[in-house]
XYZ file of C-alpha atoms in Angstrom:
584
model
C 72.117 -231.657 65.607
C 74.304 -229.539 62.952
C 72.269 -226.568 64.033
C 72.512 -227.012 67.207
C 76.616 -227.430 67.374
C 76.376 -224.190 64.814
C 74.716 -222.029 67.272
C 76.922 -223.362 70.442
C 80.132 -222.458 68.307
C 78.156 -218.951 67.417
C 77.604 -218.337 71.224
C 81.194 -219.301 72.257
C 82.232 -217.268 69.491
C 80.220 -214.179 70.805
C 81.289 -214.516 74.593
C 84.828 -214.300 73.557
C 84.877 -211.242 71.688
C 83.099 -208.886 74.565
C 85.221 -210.708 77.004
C 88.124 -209.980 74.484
C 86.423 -206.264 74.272
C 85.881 -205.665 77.658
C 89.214 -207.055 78.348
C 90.761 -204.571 76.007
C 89.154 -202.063 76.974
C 89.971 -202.487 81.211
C 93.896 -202.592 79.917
C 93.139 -199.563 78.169
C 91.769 -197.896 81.453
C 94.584 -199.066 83.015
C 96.963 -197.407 81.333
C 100.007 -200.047 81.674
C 98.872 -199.920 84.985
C 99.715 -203.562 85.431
C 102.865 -202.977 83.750
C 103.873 -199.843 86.092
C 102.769 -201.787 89.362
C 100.448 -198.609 90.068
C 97.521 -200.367 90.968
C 99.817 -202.324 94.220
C 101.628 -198.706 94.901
C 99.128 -196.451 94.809
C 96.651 -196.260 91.536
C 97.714 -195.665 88.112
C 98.284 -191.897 86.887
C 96.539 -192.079 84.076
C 94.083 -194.085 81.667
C 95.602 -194.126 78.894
C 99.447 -195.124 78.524
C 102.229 -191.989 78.784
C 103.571 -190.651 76.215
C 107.396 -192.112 75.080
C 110.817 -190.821 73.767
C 113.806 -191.460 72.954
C 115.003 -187.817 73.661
C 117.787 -188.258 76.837
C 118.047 -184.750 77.948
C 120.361 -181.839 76.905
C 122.987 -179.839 78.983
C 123.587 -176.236 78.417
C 125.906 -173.785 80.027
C 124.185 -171.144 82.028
C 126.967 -169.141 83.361
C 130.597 -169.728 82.711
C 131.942 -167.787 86.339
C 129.564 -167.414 89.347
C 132.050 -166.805 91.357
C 130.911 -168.297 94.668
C 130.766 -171.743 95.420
C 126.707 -173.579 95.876
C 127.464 -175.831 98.693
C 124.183 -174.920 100.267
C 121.365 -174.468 98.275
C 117.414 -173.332 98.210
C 114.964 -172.261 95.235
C 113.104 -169.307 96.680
C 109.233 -168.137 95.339
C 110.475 -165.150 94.155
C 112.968 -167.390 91.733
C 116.029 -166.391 93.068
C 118.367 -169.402 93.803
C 120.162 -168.569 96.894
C 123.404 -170.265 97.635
C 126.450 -169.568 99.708
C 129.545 -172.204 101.242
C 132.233 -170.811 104.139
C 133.066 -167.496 105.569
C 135.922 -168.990 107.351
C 138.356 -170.682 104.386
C 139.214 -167.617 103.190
C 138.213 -165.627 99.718
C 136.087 -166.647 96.659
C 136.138 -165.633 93.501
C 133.889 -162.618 93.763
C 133.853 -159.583 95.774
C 130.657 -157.889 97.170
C 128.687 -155.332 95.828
C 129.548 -152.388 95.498
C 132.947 -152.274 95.605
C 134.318 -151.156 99.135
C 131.597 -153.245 101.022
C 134.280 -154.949 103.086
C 131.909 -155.647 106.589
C 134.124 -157.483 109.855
C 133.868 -161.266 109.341
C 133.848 -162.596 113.290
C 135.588 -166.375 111.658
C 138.651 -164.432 110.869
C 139.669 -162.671 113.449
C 136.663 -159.831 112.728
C 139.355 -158.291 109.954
C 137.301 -156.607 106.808
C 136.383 -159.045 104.386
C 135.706 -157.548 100.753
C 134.957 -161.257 99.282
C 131.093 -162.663 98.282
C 130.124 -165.936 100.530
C 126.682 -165.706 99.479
C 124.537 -164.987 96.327
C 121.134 -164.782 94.868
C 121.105 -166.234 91.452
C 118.540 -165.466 88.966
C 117.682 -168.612 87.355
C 115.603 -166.714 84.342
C 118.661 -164.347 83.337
C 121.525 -166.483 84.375
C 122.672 -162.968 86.802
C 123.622 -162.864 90.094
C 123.646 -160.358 93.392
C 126.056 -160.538 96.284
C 124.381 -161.364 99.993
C 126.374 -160.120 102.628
C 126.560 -163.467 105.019
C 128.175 -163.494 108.865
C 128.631 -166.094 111.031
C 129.885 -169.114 109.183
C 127.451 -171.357 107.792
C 129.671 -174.137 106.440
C 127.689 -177.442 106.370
C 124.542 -175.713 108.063
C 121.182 -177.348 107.454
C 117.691 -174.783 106.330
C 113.868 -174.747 105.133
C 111.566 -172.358 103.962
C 109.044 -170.355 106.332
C 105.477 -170.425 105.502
C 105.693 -166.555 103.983
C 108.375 -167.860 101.751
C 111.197 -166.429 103.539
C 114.979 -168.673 103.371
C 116.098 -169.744 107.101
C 119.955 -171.342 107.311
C 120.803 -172.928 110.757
C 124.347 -173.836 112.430
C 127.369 -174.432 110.923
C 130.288 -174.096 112.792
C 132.567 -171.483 114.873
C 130.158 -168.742 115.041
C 127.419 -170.276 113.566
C 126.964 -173.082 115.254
C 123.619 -172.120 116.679
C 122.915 -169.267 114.704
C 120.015 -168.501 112.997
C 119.702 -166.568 109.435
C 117.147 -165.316 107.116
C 116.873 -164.458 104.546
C 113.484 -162.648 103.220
C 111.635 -163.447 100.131
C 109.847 -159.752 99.462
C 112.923 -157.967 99.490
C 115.150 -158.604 96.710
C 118.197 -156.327 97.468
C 118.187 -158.245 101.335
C 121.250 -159.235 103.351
C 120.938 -162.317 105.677
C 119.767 -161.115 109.302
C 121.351 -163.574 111.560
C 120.963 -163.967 115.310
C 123.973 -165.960 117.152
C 124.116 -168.557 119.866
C 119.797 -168.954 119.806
C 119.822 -172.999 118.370
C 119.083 -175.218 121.836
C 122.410 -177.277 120.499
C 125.218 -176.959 117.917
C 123.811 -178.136 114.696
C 127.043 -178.831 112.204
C 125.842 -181.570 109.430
C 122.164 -181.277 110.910
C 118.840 -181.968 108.914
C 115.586 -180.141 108.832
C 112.188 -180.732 108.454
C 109.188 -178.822 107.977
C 106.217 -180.177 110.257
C 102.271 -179.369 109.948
C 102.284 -176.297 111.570
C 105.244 -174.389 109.519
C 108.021 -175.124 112.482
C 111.212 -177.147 111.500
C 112.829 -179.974 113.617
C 116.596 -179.971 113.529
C 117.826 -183.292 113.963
C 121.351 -184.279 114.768
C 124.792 -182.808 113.621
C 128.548 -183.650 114.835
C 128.156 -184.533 118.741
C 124.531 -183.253 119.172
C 122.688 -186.193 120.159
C 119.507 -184.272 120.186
C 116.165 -182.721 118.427
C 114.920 -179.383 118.789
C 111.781 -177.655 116.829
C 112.509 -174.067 115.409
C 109.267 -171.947 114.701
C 108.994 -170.126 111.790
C 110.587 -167.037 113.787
C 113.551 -165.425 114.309
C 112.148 -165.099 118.324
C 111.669 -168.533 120.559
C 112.997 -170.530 123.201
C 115.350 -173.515 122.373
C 114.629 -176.126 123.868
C 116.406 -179.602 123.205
C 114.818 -183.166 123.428
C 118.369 -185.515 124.117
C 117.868 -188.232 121.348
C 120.305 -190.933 122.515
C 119.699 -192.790 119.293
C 122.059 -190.473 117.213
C 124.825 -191.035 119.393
C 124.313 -195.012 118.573
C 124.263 -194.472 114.839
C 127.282 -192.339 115.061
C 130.457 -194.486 114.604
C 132.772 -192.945 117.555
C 135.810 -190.923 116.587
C 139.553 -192.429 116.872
C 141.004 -189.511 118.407
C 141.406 -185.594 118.354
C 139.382 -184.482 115.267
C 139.478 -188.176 113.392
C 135.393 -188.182 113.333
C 133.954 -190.994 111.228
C 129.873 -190.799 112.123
C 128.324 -191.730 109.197
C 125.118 -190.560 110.094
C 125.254 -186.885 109.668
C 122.782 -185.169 107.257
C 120.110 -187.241 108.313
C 117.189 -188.220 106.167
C 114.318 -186.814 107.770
C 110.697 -187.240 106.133
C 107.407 -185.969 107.828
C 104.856 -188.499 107.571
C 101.261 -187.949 107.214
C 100.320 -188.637 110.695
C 102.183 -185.804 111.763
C 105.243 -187.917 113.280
C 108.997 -187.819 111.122
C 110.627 -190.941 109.497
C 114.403 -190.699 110.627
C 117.327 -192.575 108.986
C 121.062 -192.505 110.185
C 123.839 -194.353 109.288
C 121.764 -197.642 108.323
C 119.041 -197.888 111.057
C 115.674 -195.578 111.370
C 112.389 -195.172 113.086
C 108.772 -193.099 113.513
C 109.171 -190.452 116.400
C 107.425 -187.596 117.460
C 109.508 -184.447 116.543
C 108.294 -182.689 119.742
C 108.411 -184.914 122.277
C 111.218 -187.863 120.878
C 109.036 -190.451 121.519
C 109.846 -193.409 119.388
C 106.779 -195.353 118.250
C 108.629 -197.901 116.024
C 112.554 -199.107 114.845
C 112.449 -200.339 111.871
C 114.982 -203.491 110.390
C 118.649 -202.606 109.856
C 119.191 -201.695 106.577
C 122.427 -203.517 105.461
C 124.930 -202.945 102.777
C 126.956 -200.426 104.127
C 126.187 -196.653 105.577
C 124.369 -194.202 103.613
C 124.706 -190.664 105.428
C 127.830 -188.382 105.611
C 130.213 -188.887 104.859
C 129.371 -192.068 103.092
C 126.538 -189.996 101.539
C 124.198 -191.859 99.880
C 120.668 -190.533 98.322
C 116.782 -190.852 99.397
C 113.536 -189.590 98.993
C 109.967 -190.098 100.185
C 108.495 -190.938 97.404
C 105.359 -189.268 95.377
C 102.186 -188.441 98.056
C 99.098 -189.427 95.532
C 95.824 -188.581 97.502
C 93.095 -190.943 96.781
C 89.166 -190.009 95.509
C 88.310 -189.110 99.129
C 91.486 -186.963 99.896
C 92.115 -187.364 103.013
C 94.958 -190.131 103.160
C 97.828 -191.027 100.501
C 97.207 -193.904 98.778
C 101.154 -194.520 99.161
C 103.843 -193.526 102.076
C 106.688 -194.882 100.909
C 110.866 -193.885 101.269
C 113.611 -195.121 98.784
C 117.523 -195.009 99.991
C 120.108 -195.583 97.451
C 123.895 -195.587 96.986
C 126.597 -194.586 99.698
C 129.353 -197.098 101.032
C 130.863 -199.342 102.973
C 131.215 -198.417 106.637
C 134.870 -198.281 106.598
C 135.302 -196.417 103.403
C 135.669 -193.155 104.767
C 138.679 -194.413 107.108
C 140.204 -195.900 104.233
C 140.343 -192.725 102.164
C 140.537 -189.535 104.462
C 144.072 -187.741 105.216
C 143.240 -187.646 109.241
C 143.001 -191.919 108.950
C 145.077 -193.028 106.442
C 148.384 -191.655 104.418
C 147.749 -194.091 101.396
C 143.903 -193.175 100.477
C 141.707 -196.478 99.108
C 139.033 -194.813 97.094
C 136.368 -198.152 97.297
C 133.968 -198.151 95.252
C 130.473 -196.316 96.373
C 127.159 -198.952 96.544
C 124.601 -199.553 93.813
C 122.112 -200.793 95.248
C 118.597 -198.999 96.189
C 115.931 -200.317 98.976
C 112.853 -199.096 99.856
C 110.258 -199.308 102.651
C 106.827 -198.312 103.315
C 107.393 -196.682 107.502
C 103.607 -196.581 108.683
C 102.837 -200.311 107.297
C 102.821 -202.583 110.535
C 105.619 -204.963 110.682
C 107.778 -202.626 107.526
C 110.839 -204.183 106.551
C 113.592 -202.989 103.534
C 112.262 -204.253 100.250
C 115.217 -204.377 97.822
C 114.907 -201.911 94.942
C 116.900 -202.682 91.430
C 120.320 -201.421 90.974
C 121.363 -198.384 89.987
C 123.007 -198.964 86.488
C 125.975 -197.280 88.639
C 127.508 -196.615 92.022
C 126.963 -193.684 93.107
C 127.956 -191.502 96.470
C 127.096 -188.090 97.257
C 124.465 -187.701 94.886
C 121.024 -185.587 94.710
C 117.647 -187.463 94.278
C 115.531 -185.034 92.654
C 111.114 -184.943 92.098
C 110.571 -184.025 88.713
C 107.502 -182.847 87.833
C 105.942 -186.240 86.370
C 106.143 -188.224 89.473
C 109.519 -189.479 88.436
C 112.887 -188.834 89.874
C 116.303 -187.812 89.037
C 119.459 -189.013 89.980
C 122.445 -186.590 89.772
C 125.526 -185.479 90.472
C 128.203 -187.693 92.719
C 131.184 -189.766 92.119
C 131.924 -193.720 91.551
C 134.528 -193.799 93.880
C 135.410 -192.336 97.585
C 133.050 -190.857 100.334
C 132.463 -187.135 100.878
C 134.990 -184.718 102.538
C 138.337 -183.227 101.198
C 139.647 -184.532 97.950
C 137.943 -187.985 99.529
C 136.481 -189.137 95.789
C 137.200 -189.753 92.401
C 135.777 -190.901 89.196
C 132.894 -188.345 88.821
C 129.278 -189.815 87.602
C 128.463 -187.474 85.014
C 125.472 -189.361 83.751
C 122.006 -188.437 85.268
C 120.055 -190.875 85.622
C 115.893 -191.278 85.385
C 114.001 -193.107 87.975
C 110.669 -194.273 87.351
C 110.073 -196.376 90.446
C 106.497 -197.723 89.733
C 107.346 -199.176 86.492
C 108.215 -203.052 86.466
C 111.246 -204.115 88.390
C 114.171 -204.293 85.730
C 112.907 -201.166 84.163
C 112.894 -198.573 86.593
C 116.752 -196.888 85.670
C 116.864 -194.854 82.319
C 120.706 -193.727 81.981
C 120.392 -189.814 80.581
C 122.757 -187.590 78.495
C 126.138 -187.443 80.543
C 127.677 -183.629 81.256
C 131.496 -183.492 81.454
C 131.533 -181.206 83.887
C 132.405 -182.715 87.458
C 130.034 -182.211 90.300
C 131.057 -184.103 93.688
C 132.065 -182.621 97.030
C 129.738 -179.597 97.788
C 127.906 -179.589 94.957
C 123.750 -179.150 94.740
C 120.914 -178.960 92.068
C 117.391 -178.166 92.347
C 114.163 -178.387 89.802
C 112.876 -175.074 88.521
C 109.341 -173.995 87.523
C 110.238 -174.114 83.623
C 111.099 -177.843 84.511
C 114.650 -177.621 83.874
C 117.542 -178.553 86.707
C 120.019 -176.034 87.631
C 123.660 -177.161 88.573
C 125.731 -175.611 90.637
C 128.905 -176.524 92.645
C 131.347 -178.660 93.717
C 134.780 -178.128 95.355
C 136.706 -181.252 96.805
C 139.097 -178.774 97.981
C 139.795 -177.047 101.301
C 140.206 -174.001 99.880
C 139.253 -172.084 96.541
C 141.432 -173.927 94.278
C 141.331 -174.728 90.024
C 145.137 -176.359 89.467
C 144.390 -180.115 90.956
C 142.119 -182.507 89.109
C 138.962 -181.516 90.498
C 138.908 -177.908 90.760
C 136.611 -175.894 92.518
C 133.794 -175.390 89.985
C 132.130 -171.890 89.448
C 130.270 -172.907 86.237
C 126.750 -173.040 86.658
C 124.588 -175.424 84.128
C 120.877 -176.350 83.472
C 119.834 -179.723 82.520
C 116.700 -180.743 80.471
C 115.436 -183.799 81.059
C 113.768 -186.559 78.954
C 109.996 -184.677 79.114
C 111.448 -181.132 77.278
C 111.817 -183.090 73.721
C 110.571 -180.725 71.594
C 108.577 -183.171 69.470
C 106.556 -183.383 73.066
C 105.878 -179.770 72.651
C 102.492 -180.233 71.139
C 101.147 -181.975 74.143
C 102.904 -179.618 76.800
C 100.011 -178.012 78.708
C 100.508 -174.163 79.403
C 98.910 -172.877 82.811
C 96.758 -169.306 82.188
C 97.536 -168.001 85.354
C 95.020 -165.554 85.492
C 92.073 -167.964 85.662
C 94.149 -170.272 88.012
C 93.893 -170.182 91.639
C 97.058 -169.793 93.660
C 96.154 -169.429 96.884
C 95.034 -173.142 97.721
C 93.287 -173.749 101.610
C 93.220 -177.216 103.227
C 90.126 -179.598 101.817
C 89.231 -177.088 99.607
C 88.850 -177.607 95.654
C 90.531 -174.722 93.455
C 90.838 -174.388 89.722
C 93.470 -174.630 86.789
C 93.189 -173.806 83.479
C 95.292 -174.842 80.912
C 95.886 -174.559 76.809
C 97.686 -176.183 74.005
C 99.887 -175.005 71.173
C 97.946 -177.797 69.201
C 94.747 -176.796 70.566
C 94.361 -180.151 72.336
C 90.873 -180.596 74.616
C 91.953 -182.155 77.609
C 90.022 -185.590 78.677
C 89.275 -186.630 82.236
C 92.174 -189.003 82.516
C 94.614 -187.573 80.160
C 95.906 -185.341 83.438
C 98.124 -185.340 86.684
C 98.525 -182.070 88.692
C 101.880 -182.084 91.082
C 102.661 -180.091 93.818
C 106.522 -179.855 95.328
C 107.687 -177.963 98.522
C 111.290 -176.558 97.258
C 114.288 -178.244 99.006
C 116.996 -177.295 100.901
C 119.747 -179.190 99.130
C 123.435 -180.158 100.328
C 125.725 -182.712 100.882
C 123.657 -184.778 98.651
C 120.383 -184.484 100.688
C 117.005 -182.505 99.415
C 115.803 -181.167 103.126
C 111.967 -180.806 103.067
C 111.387 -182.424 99.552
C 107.321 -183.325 98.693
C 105.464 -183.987 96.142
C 102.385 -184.432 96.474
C 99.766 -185.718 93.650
C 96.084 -183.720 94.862
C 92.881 -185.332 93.831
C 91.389 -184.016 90.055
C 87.158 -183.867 90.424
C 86.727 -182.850 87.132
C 87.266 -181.412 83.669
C 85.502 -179.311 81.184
C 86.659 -176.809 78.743
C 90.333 -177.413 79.780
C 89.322 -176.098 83.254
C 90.506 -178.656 86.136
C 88.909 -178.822 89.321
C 90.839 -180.135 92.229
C 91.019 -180.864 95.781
C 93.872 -178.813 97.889
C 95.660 -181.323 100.106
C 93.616 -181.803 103.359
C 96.061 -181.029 105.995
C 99.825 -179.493 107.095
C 100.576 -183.241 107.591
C 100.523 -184.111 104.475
C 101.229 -180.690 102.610
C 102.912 -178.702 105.351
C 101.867 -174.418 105.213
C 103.749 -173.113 102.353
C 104.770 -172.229 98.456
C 104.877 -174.906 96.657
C 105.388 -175.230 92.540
C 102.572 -176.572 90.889
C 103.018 -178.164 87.317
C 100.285 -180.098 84.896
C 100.833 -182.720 83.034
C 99.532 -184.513 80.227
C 100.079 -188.166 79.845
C 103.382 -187.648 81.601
C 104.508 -184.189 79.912
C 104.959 -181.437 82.021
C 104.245 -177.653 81.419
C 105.748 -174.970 83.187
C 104.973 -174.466 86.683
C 103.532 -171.930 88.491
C 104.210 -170.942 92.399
C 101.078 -171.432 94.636
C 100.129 -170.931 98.387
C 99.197 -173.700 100.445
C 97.340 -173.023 103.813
């Protein structure tokens, strides 16, 4: 009977350990998986967990005097950083080049105008060149063509419908604009880049309509009446008194080729051509979350699954703003006493294609936060940066700058999604803009509350120009930082089909099936705290061997819409430098 018990203990004894093992060993596969809610939001990254630190970024001054103000702002492939703000307020702080170029500016009264509006800014060298800009482009709305060329559309007074470009091949270009070509007047407007390389224009102040641009400076504009916008809009109180809040739309293509569309705290899935609505998704309450109460969103990461044809997760995130009434309560054409109220912290997201969606709430920002940018870094993760506590967008309409970036990792367990970064002390509200560069870093650029070119108030217009490094550029990480040979890689990626990347290591690390994650992310058109045309998408790896990858391009313009995009490896959640690639 002894024996028997003995040998029943013995087998119990034995089952547990290779369920312990196996158990061990499926957490292991899962790389915190469980723990980073991957599995529910689209698969986990990785097998094995990331790699941690404590490191929380580092600021560094780039260039101390720019001399032209980044309210609008777009990474090019040919990494230039273009950026330019008004032609019709009057001088910056720069003249154009060479001295004497002094062309008519039509937005004041066609008299010579010697001063800079525009600039191309080379983010390796920290220099800069003077563009030559006409018709005024203040608060205009752009994308990127499939060759890589910069298009700007509206603005106001002359540029109201105007189109510019801007092109990528030659680097001593001025804009060449057409005038008075845009089906309506697109002031505050949003685009979007759809399958095919066109951009829909949704929106601006009184345009109650959608148009589709193609990827030419020759077409015929043609306007689809959106009566929607004109609901979202909150109506004006008189001459010039304009409230809205639902300018700068957020505008997301979706992967079956229709847009996601958010204003002012509703949305829906339309077709961009034809402004059919398909769905209306729940009010999203809390307050108002475009201009001017400005608050921040992004769709997040596109991770194709094994058989690459669909994302495994279509999901948008909106965070931050204010209260309806907050702009009333602070701007000079409302109020004479201004009530700076205190800009939302919450976030919310939803998944648009899921039948029946609704607004899942998000955790809280560790602050309030208005104005914003929500930036893709390379890992997957996102960046929140830039904004004030305080106020709404518009003239001198904030205060009490957020200079503390903050990390967003929004598939790890609720509670520990926010990771506060190292603060700058440099202010960056009103018409300011970042954007991610290949070497990983984010440039900074921007911000002037004030009407005019102006440094004696509290919140001067800024001309300093900073990088940030975030978290992933410890250099105690530098060992595992993967380093793209470009010459074996393939840049030119076509629809469905796999291409190859090969990497190496300082430490001469051997890369393991599971150890990677490849990104790919379409460059934004950033102002007034909204990233126009932002992806990133996460293609399918097949294999590995030898530190060679083999992956699939994405399958279609739906998902990864005709275009550059950077492409960046990463190894347990460290990122190397990118590398520009075609995708068609």
């Amino acid at each position: 009977m002894y024996s028997l018990f003995k040998t029943y203990v013995l087998l119990l004894l034995l089952q547990f350990f290779v369920f312990s093992g196996f158990a061990g060993r499926r957490d292991r596969l899962a790389g915190g998986a469980h723990r980073n809610k991957r599995v529910k939001d689209g698969g986990a990254d990785y097998t094995m967990p990331e790699i941690s630190t404590k490191f929380r970024g580092e600021w560094v001054l780039d260039n101390p005097n720019v001399g032209v103000g980044a309210m609008q702002l777009q990474l090019m492939p040919n990494d230039q950083v273009v950026w330019f703000d008004t032609t019709s307020l009057g001088p910056s702080a720069r003249k154009l080049e060479p001295p004497g170029n002094c062309p008519l500016n039509p937005d004041m009264n066609n008299k010579p105008d010697c001063f800079a509006h525009a600039l191309a800014y080379n983010w390796k060298t920290g220099t800069s060149r003077t563009i030559v800009l006409s018709g005024e482009p203040w608060c205009s709305s752009g994308n990127l063509w499939p060759n890589g060329n910069l298009v700007a559309t509206g603005g106001t007074f002359t540029g109201v419908k105007a189109v510019r470009m801007l092109p990528k091949d030659d680097l001593k270009a001025n804009f060449i604009e057409r005038r008075n070509v845009l089906a309506d007047y697109r002031w505050y407007a949003s685009n979007q880049v759809l399958e095919d390389g066109s951009a829909v224009l949704v929106g601006g102040r009184d345009a109650f309509s959608i148009e589709v641009v193609p990827p030419s400076l020759n077409f015929q504009p043609k306007k689809i009446d959106f009566p929607f916008l004109k609901e979202t809009c909150t109506p004006p109180k008189g001459p010039n008194r304009f409230i809205e809040n639902n300018l700068y739309p957020f505008v997301y293509l979706l992967p079956d080729g229709n847009i996601f569309l958010f204003a002012n705290d509703r949305s829906m899935n339309l077709n961009p051509r034809t402004g059919q609505i398909f769905v209306e998704h729940p009010i999203l309450p809390g307050g108002a979350r475009n201009y001017p109460a400005s608050g921040m969103s992004a769709l997040l990461p596109l991770k194709l699954g094994p058989d690459n044809l669909n994302p495994l997760n279509v999901e948008v995130v909106v965070c931050g703003g204010n209260k309806h009434t907050a702009f009333e309560m602070v701007d000079a054409k409302h109020v004479k006493d201004k009530v700076f109220v205190p800009a939302l912290q919450d976030c919310h997201r939803i998944h648009p294609m899921n039948k029946g969606a609704k607004w899942e709430n998000e955790q809280d920002m560790p602050t309030p936060r208005v104005m914003g940018d929500l930036l893709h870094l390379p890992t997957g993760d996102l960046l929140m940066i830039n904004g004030a506590k305080k106020g709404t967008a518009a003239w001198d309409d904030a205060i009490d700058p957020n200079f503390a970036p903050v990390l967003y990792t929004p598939f790890k367990r609720m509670g520990k999604r926010f990771k506060e970064m190292k603060p700058t002390n440099i202010a960056r509200m009103y018409h300011s803009t970042s954007a991610l560069l290949p070497d990983t870093r984010i440039l900074v650029a921007g911000s002037n509350p004030n009407q005019f070119y102006t440094f004696n108030v509290p919140f001067p217009t800024e001309l300093r120009v900073e990088k940030f490094s975030p978290h992933y550029l410890d250099r105690a990480l530098d060992k595992d930082r993967p380093t793209i040979i470009e010459p074996t890689t393939d840049k030119v990626l076509k629809y469905r089909a796999p291409f190859k990347i090969t990497v190496q290591f300082k430490s001469n690390i051997v890369l393991q099936p599971g150890e990677a994650k490849i990104t790919l992310i379409y460059p934004p058109f950033t102002t007034h705290g909204f990233s126009q045309n932002q992806r990133l998408i996460v293609p399918t790896i097949k294999e590995i061997n030898n530190n060679v990858i083999t992956a699939l391009a994405p399958p279609c313009g739906k998902i990864a819409p005709p275009g550059y995009y950077m492409m960046f490896v990463n190894r347990l959640g460290v990122p190397g430098h990118g590398i520009w690639v075609h995708i068609d």
